[in-house]
Coordinates of C-alpha atoms and ligand atoms in Angstrom, one line a residue:
M1 CA 1.6 27.2 14.5
N2 CA -1.7 25.8 15.6
W3 CA -1.5 22.1 15.3
K4 CA -5.1 21.7 16.4
A5 CA -5.7 22.1 12.6
F6 CA -4.1 20.5 9.6
P7 CA -2.2 23.1 7.4
Q8 CA -4.0 24.3 4.3
D9 CA -1.4 22.6 2.1
F10 CA -1.8 19.2 3.9
L11 CA -3.1 16.9 1.2
F12 CA -6.0 14.6 1.9
G13 CA -6.9 11.8 -0.5
A14 CA -7.9 8.2 -0.8
A15 CA -6.1 5.1 -2.2
T16 CA -7.1 2.0 -4.2
S17 CA -5.3 -0.5 -6.4
S18 CA -6.0 -1.8 -9.8
F19 CA -6.7 -5.5 -9.1
Q20 CA -8.9 -4.7 -6.1
I21 CA -11.3 -2.5 -7.9
E22 CA -11.1 -2.5 -11.7
G23 CA -12.6 -5.8 -12.8
A24 CA -12.6 -6.2 -16.6
T25 CA -9.7 -8.6 -16.3
D26 CA -10.1 -10.0 -19.8
V27 CA -11.1 -7.1 -22.0
D28 CA -9.2 -4.7 -24.2
G29 CA -6.1 -6.8 -24.5
R30 CA -5.3 -7.1 -20.8
S31 CA -3.4 -10.3 -20.1
A32 CA -3.7 -12.5 -17.0
S33 CA -1.9 -11.5 -13.8
I34 CA -0.5 -13.8 -11.1
W35 CA -3.6 -12.8 -9.0
D36 CA -6.0 -14.0 -11.7
Q37 CA -4.2 -17.3 -11.6
F38 CA -4.0 -17.4 -7.8
C39 CA -7.8 -16.9 -7.5
L40 CA -8.4 -19.9 -9.6
E41 CA -6.5 -22.2 -7.2
E42 CA -8.8 -24.0 -4.8
G43 CA -8.8 -22.7 -1.3
R44 CA -6.6 -19.6 -1.9
I45 CA -9.4 -17.0 -1.5
A46 CA -11.6 -17.2 1.6
D47 CA -14.9 -16.7 -0.2
G48 CA -13.8 -18.3 -3.4
S49 CA -14.1 -15.0 -5.3
D50 CA -11.8 -13.3 -7.8
G51 CA -11.2 -9.9 -9.5
R52 CA -13.1 -10.4 -12.6
R53 CA -15.9 -8.0 -11.7
A54 CA -14.6 -6.4 -8.4
C55 CA -16.0 -2.8 -8.3
E56 CA -16.3 -2.4 -12.1
H57 CA -14.2 0.7 -11.8
Y58 CA -12.9 0.1 -15.3
L59 CA -16.4 0.9 -16.5
R60 CA -17.5 3.3 -13.8
Y61 CA -14.4 5.4 -13.3
R62 CA -16.1 8.6 -14.4
D63 CA -18.8 8.2 -11.7
D64 CA -16.1 7.3 -9.2
V65 CA -14.2 10.4 -9.9
A66 CA -17.4 12.5 -9.6
L67 CA -18.0 10.8 -6.2
M68 CA -14.4 11.7 -5.1
K69 CA -15.1 15.3 -6.0
R70 CA -18.3 15.3 -4.0
L71 CA -16.3 14.0 -1.0
N72 CA -13.7 16.9 -1.4
L73 CA -10.8 14.5 -2.1
Q74 CA -7.7 16.5 -3.1
A75 CA -5.7 13.5 -4.4
Y76 CA -6.3 10.0 -5.5
R77 CA -3.7 7.2 -5.3
F78 CA -4.3 4.3 -7.7
S79 CA -2.2 1.7 -9.4
L80 CA -1.5 0.8 -13.0
A81 CA -2.2 -2.8 -13.9
W82 CA 1.0 -3.9 -15.6
P83 CA -0.8 -6.7 -17.6
R84 CA -3.3 -4.1 -18.9
V85 CA -0.7 -1.7 -20.2
M86 CA 2.0 -4.2 -21.2
P87 CA 0.3 -7.5 -21.6
R88 CA 3.6 -9.3 -22.5
G89 CA 5.3 -7.8 -19.4
T90 CA 7.9 -6.3 -21.7
G91 CA 7.8 -4.8 -25.2
P92 CA 4.9 -2.9 -26.7
I93 CA 2.3 -0.9 -24.9
N94 CA -1.3 -2.0 -25.2
E95 CA -3.0 1.2 -26.5
K96 CA -6.4 0.3 -25.1
G97 CA -5.0 -0.3 -21.7
I98 CA -3.0 2.9 -21.4
T99 CA -6.0 4.8 -22.8
F100 CA -8.0 3.8 -19.8
Y101 CA -5.4 5.4 -17.5
E102 CA -5.1 8.4 -19.6
R103 CA -8.8 9.0 -19.4
L104 CA -8.8 8.4 -15.7
V105 CA -6.0 10.9 -15.2
D106 CA -7.8 13.5 -17.4
E107 CA -11.0 13.0 -15.5
L108 CA -9.2 13.5 -12.2
L109 CA -7.4 16.6 -13.4
G110 CA -10.7 17.9 -14.7
A111 CA -12.2 17.4 -11.2
G112 CA -9.2 19.2 -9.6
I113 CA -7.9 15.9 -8.0
E114 CA -4.2 15.2 -8.0
P115 CA -3.4 11.7 -9.5
W116 CA -0.8 9.7 -7.6
V117 CA 0.3 6.6 -9.5
T118 CA 1.6 3.4 -8.0
L119 CA 3.5 1.4 -10.6
Y120 CA 3.3 -2.0 -8.8
H121 CA 0.5 -3.0 -6.5
W122 CA 0.9 -6.8 -6.9
D123 CA -0.8 -7.7 -10.2
L124 CA 2.3 -9.0 -12.0
P125 CA 1.7 -10.1 -15.6
A126 CA 1.4 -13.9 -15.4
V127 CA 3.9 -14.2 -18.3
L128 CA 6.6 -12.8 -16.0
G129 CA 5.3 -14.9 -13.1
E130 CA 6.0 -18.0 -15.3
R131 CA 9.6 -16.8 -15.7
G132 CA 10.0 -16.8 -11.9
G133 CA 8.4 -13.5 -11.1
W134 CA 10.3 -11.6 -8.4
L135 CA 12.8 -14.5 -8.0
N136 CA 14.3 -13.9 -11.5
R137 CA 16.7 -11.0 -11.4
D138 CA 15.8 -10.1 -15.0
I139 CA 12.5 -8.7 -13.7
T140 CA 14.3 -5.7 -12.3
Q141 CA 15.1 -4.6 -15.9
H142 CA 11.6 -5.4 -17.0
F143 CA 10.3 -3.2 -14.2
A144 CA 12.6 -0.3 -15.2
E145 CA 11.4 -0.7 -18.8
Y146 CA 7.7 -0.7 -17.8
T147 CA 8.4 2.4 -15.6
E148 CA 10.1 4.3 -18.4
K149 CA 7.2 3.6 -20.7
M150 CA 4.5 4.6 -18.2
V151 CA 6.3 7.9 -17.4
A152 CA 6.7 8.6 -21.1
R153 CA 2.9 8.3 -21.5
L154 CA 1.6 9.8 -18.3
G155 CA 4.4 11.9 -16.9
D156 CA 3.1 15.1 -18.5
R157 CA 0.0 14.9 -16.3
V158 CA 0.9 12.6 -13.4
K159 CA 3.4 14.4 -11.1
H160 CA 3.6 11.9 -8.2
W161 CA 5.0 8.4 -8.8
I162 CA 5.3 5.5 -6.4
T163 CA 7.5 2.6 -7.5
H164 CA 6.2 -0.2 -5.2
N165 CA 3.5 -0.8 -2.7
E166 CA 4.5 -2.7 0.4
P167 CA 7.6 -4.7 -0.6
W168 CA 7.3 -6.7 2.6
C169 CA 3.9 -8.0 1.5
I170 CA 5.1 -8.8 -2.0
A171 CA 8.0 -10.8 -0.6
T172 CA 6.8 -12.3 2.6
L173 CA 3.1 -13.0 1.9
G174 CA 3.8 -13.9 -1.7
Y175 CA 7.0 -16.0 -1.6
R176 CA 7.5 -16.9 2.1
K177 CA 4.2 -17.5 3.6
G178 CA 2.2 -18.4 0.6
E179 CA -0.8 -16.3 1.5
H180 CA -0.7 -14.1 -1.6
A181 CA 0.2 -14.8 -5.2
P182 CA 2.2 -16.6 -6.3
G183 CA 1.7 -18.6 -3.2
L184 CA 5.2 -19.9 -2.4
K185 CA 6.2 -21.0 1.1
D186 CA 9.9 -20.7 1.1
P187 CA 12.0 -18.4 3.3
R188 CA 14.9 -18.1 0.9
S189 CA 12.5 -17.1 -1.9
G190 CA 11.0 -14.5 0.4
W191 CA 14.4 -12.8 0.9
I192 CA 15.3 -13.1 -2.8
A193 CA 12.0 -11.5 -3.8
A194 CA 12.5 -8.7 -1.3
H195 CA 15.9 -8.0 -2.8
H196 CA 14.8 -7.9 -6.4
V197 CA 11.8 -5.7 -5.5
L198 CA 14.1 -3.1 -3.8
L199 CA 16.6 -3.3 -6.6
S200 CA 13.9 -2.7 -9.2
H201 CA 12.8 0.3 -7.1
G202 CA 16.3 1.7 -7.5
L203 CA 16.3 1.2 -11.3
A204 CA 12.8 2.6 -11.6
M205 CA 13.8 5.7 -9.7
Q206 CA 16.6 6.2 -12.2
A207 CA 14.2 5.7 -15.1
I208 CA 11.8 8.3 -13.7
R209 CA 14.7 10.8 -13.1
S210 CA 16.1 10.4 -16.5
A211 CA 12.7 10.8 -18.2
R212 CA 11.7 14.0 -16.6
S213 CA 12.9 16.4 -13.9
D214 CA 9.5 17.7 -12.8
L215 CA 8.3 14.5 -11.1
Q216 CA 8.0 13.6 -7.4
A217 CA 8.9 10.0 -6.8
G218 CA 9.3 7.6 -3.9
I219 CA 8.3 4.2 -2.5
V220 CA 5.5 3.0 -0.2
L221 CA 6.4 0.8 2.7
N222 CA 4.1 -0.9 5.2
L223 CA 5.7 -0.2 8.5
T224 CA 4.7 -1.5 11.9
P225 CA 6.3 0.0 15.0
G226 CA 7.3 -2.7 17.4
Y227 CA 7.2 -2.6 21.2
A228 CA 8.6 -5.2 23.5
A229 CA 6.0 -6.8 25.9
S230 CA 8.4 -6.3 28.8
D231 CA 12.0 -5.3 29.5
S232 CA 13.1 -8.9 29.6
L233 CA 16.0 -9.8 27.3
P234 CA 13.9 -12.3 25.3
D235 CA 11.2 -9.7 24.6
Q236 CA 13.8 -7.1 23.6
E237 CA 15.4 -9.6 21.3
A238 CA 12.1 -10.5 19.8
L239 CA 11.5 -6.8 19.2
R240 CA 14.9 -6.4 17.5
R241 CA 14.2 -9.3 15.1
F242 CA 10.7 -8.1 14.3
D243 CA 11.8 -4.6 13.6
G244 CA 14.8 -5.8 11.6
G245 CA 12.8 -8.1 9.3
F246 CA 9.7 -6.0 9.0
N247 CA 10.9 -2.4 8.9
R248 CA 14.7 -2.0 8.8
W249 CA 15.2 -4.6 6.0
Y250 CA 13.3 -2.2 3.7
L251 CA 14.1 1.2 5.2
D252 CA 17.9 0.8 5.4
P253 CA 18.5 -0.1 1.8
V254 CA 16.5 2.7 0.3
F255 CA 17.7 5.4 2.7
K256 CA 21.2 4.2 3.7
G257 CA 22.2 1.8 0.9
S258 CA 22.9 -0.9 3.4
L259 CA 21.3 -4.0 5.1
P260 CA 20.7 -3.9 8.8
S261 CA 23.9 -5.6 10.0
D262 CA 22.4 -7.2 13.1
M263 CA 20.0 -9.2 10.8
I264 CA 22.4 -10.6 8.3
A265 CA 23.5 -13.8 10.2
E266 CA 19.9 -14.9 10.8
V267 CA 18.8 -14.1 7.3
E268 CA 21.7 -16.2 6.0
E269 CA 20.7 -19.0 8.3
E270 CA 17.1 -18.9 6.9
C271 CA 18.6 -18.8 3.4
G272 CA 20.8 -21.8 4.1
G273 CA 24.0 -19.9 3.2
A274 CA 25.4 -16.6 2.0
L275 CA 23.2 -14.1 0.4
D276 CA 24.6 -14.7 -3.1
F277 CA 21.6 -13.0 -4.7
V278 CA 23.0 -9.7 -3.4
H279 CA 25.5 -8.5 -6.1
S280 CA 28.1 -5.9 -5.6
G281 CA 26.6 -2.4 -6.2
D282 CA 23.0 -3.5 -5.6
L283 CA 22.7 -1.7 -2.3
S284 CA 23.9 1.6 -3.6
L285 CA 21.5 1.3 -6.5
M286 CA 18.6 0.8 -4.1
R287 CA 19.5 4.1 -2.4
Q288 CA 18.1 6.8 -4.7
D289 CA 17.2 10.3 -3.9
M290 CA 13.5 10.1 -3.1
D291 CA 11.2 13.1 -2.8
F292 CA 9.0 11.3 -0.3
L293 CA 8.5 8.2 1.6
G294 CA 4.9 6.8 1.7
I295 CA 4.0 4.9 4.9
N296 CA 1.0 2.5 5.1
Y297 CA 0.1 2.3 8.7
Y298 CA -2.5 0.0 10.2
S299 CA -1.4 -1.2 13.6
R300 CA 1.5 -1.9 15.9
G301 CA 3.3 -5.1 17.0
I302 CA 3.9 -6.1 20.6
L303 CA 6.7 -8.6 20.8
R304 CA 7.3 -11.4 23.2
G305 CA 10.3 -13.7 23.2
A306 CA 9.3 -17.4 23.1
E307 CA 11.3 -18.1 26.2
D308 CA 8.8 -16.1 28.3
A309 CA 6.1 -18.6 27.8
A310 CA 7.7 -22.0 27.5
G311 CA 8.0 -21.5 23.8
Q312 CA 4.2 -21.4 23.4
K313 CA 3.5 -17.8 22.8
P314 CA 3.6 -16.2 19.4
P315 CA 6.2 -13.5 18.9
Q316 CA 3.5 -10.9 18.2
V317 CA 0.8 -10.5 20.7
I318 CA -2.1 -8.1 21.1
L319 CA -2.4 -6.6 24.5
D320 CA -5.8 -5.0 24.1
P321 CA -8.0 -7.5 22.4
V322 CA -11.0 -5.2 23.0
D323 CA -10.3 -2.8 20.2
L324 CA -9.8 -4.8 17.1
T325 CA -10.9 -4.1 13.5
D326 CA -12.5 -6.9 11.4
M327 CA -8.9 -7.9 10.3
G328 CA -8.1 -8.7 13.9
W329 CA -5.7 -5.7 13.9
E330 CA -5.4 -3.7 17.1
V331 CA -6.5 0.0 16.9
A332 CA -3.2 1.6 17.9
P333 CA -3.1 5.3 17.0
Q334 CA -0.1 6.1 19.3
G335 CA 1.9 3.7 17.1
L336 CA 1.4 6.1 14.2
T337 CA 2.8 9.1 16.1
D338 CA 5.7 7.0 17.3
L339 CA 6.4 5.6 13.9
L340 CA 6.4 9.0 12.2
L341 CA 8.9 10.3 14.8
L342 CA 11.1 7.3 14.5
V343 CA 11.3 7.4 10.7
Q344 CA 11.8 11.2 10.6
N345 CA 14.6 11.0 13.1
E346 CA 16.4 7.9 11.9
Y347 CA 16.0 8.3 8.1
Q348 CA 15.2 12.0 7.4
P349 CA 13.0 11.6 4.4
K350 CA 12.5 14.8 2.4
A351 CA 8.7 14.4 3.0
L352 CA 6.4 11.8 4.5
Y353 CA 2.9 10.9 3.4
I354 CA 0.6 8.4 5.0
T355 CA -0.3 6.6 1.8
E356 CA -2.7 4.1 3.5
N357 CA -4.5 4.1 6.7
G358 CA -8.0 2.8 7.5
A359 CA -10.0 -0.1 8.9
A360 CA -12.2 -3.0 7.9
Y361 CA -15.6 -2.9 9.6
D362 CA -18.8 -4.5 8.3
E363 CA -21.5 -1.9 9.0
A364 CA -24.1 -2.3 6.3
P365 CA -26.9 -0.1 5.1
D366 CA -29.7 0.2 7.7
A367 CA -33.4 0.2 6.8
S368 CA -33.1 3.8 5.5
G369 CA -30.0 2.9 3.5
R370 CA -27.7 4.9 5.7
I371 CA -24.4 3.3 6.8
R372 CA -23.6 4.3 10.3
D373 CA -20.0 3.3 10.5
D374 CA -19.2 5.0 13.8
R375 CA -16.3 2.6 14.5
R376 CA -14.5 3.7 11.4
I377 CA -15.1 7.4 12.2
R378 CA -13.6 6.7 15.7
Y379 CA -10.6 5.0 14.1
L380 CA -10.1 7.8 11.6
K381 CA -10.4 10.5 14.3
K382 CA -7.8 8.8 16.5
H383 CA -5.4 8.5 13.6
A384 CA -6.0 12.1 12.6
A385 CA -5.2 13.2 16.1
A386 CA -2.1 11.0 16.0
M387 CA -0.9 12.9 12.9
L388 CA -1.6 16.3 14.5
E389 CA 0.5 15.1 17.4
A390 CA 3.4 14.2 15.0
L391 CA 3.1 17.5 13.2
E392 CA 3.3 19.3 16.6
Q393 CA 6.5 17.4 17.3
G394 CA 8.0 18.5 14.0
V395 CA 7.4 15.6 11.7
N396 CA 7.5 16.6 8.0
L397 CA 4.2 15.0 7.2
K398 CA 2.6 16.4 4.1
G399 CA -0.5 14.3 3.4
Y400 CA -2.8 11.4 4.1
F401 CA -4.6 8.9 1.9
Q402 CA -7.4 6.9 3.4
W403 CA -7.6 3.2 2.5
S404 CA -9.8 2.9 0.9
L405 CA -12.2 4.8 -1.4
L406 CA -14.4 1.8 -2.0
D407 CA -15.1 -1.5 -0.4
N408 CA -13.0 -3.9 -2.6
F409 CA -11.3 -7.2 -3.1
E410 CA -9.3 -7.7 0.0
W411 CA -6.8 -10.3 -1.4
A412 CA -7.0 -13.6 0.3
Y413 CA -10.1 -12.5 2.2
G414 CA -12.0 -11.8 -1.0
Y415 CA -14.9 -9.5 -0.5
Q416 CA -15.5 -10.3 3.1
K417 CA -13.6 -7.4 4.5
R418 CA -14.9 -3.9 3.9
F419 CA -12.3 -1.1 4.1
G420 CA -14.2 1.4 2.0
M421 CA -15.5 4.8 3.1
V422 CA -18.0 4.1 0.3
W423 CA -20.2 1.0 0.5
V424 CA -20.3 -1.1 -2.7
D425 CA -23.2 -3.4 -3.3
Y426 CA -21.4 -6.0 -5.3
E427 CA -24.7 -7.2 -7.0
T428 CA -25.9 -3.9 -8.3
Q429 CA -22.5 -2.1 -8.1
E430 CA -24.3 0.8 -6.4
R431 CA -22.0 3.0 -4.3
T432 CA -23.2 4.6 -1.0
P433 CA -21.0 6.8 1.0
K434 CA -20.8 5.7 4.6
D435 CA -21.1 8.2 7.4
S436 CA -17.3 8.1 7.6
A437 CA -17.1 9.5 4.0
Y438 CA -19.1 12.6 5.1
W439 CA -16.9 12.9 8.2
Y440 CA -13.8 12.8 6.0
R441 CA -15.3 15.3 3.6
D442 CA -15.8 17.7 6.5
L443 CA -12.3 17.1 7.8
I444 CA -10.9 18.0 4.4
Q445 CA -12.9 21.2 4.3
Q446 CA -12.5 22.4 7.8
R447 CA -9.0 21.1 8.5
I448 CA -10.0 20.4 12.1
I449 CA -11.2 17.0 13.4
P450 CA -15.0 17.1 13.2
Ligands
IFM501 O1 -6.0 -3.9 0.9 C1 -4.7 -3.8 1.3 C2 -3.8 -3.0 0.3 O2 -3.9 -3.6 -1.0 C3 -2.4 -2.9 0.7 N1 -2.3 -2.4 2.1 C4 -3.2 -3.0 3.1 C5 -4.6 -3.0 2.6 C6 -5.5 -3.6 3.7 O3 -5.1 -4.9 4.0

């Protein structure tokens, strides 16, 4: 096998999410999400923006699909806005809302592009947020009901289903650090939310399986490989804790049906007592037979124990501050190869997909209107090479989705960070493919790194 080239059946696509691109937040019966509410709170979003207009994808989806086709995309990963399709969180479907997704799916299929649906990419119906959101165990049943209804409507045409996008972010950024909706800053809430998200994943997998037997389903985790800054014990210990809380706390339940035992005492300490929100049987419910694991990869973590620097140094450090994206994230392609090997060896997923990878850079149109985003091309090239390396070493990697198709609403950063391969002029809503989009188009066609 020549791993200088991607196999012909390797899938290349792009990813987005509903709240980040759709806009049209108050039309056709959509109810508010926790992100609509969060954006209204003073100081939550860096540029004071919100998702009301975003990329107007709700209006422009046909043109966006045509653009995807011109860029040779083989698959498109997008999320359903729960408040658009089930405005009360539970109960009846909103016909106008689901019709939007039916049309989008039909448009994609007509263009020869595989739709990949994410059920939850953070825009929880506000009505459920008011009942405690991911802190209320009832939400796991609501999520299963929502899943069942979506599969019933779209499962004849959508063959790839993702339950959750990045449970760590939902729990940690939303409930522990307060950086994302609903904005809570409470460690115990973070662990409870993580538990309910994973439990709802298990129930949703069951709902998908009992609805149809011809669907591929899995979860998407944002994983960050950790490296100790040195061989010292404090650094090794910092690495263990980081990896335990960031990666293994999510991987172990869904693949092994257990919690990482070395982490339990410290999580209990953070929770101020026993993990009473973990009921008997929960862990085995979380472990369902998945067809694939989706990994979102952006960077690596270098860990340093506090003792090494008189308690002053943060546990995560960046060793090479020269090569950073606009998010301040280190460009670390080797981490992608390492991570893929680690996950393959430790968890043996049936298949792996990179469901997000990309970089925020601010290159804008030049006088001729061209967007020369060489830094993004360099980033993508390095990560494509890292995937080839993993394939060479036997990783069962089946596809790659670039984050993101369009510049979009980057959560607490608003519109200030641009991850798109396509530039969006937010005033005119004009789309302009950046140089990296043409580079990606050629990669998809040629299967070798241009
Ligand atoms: O924009 C986000 C996306 O919603 C989830 N994964 C990371 C991306 C970049 O921060």
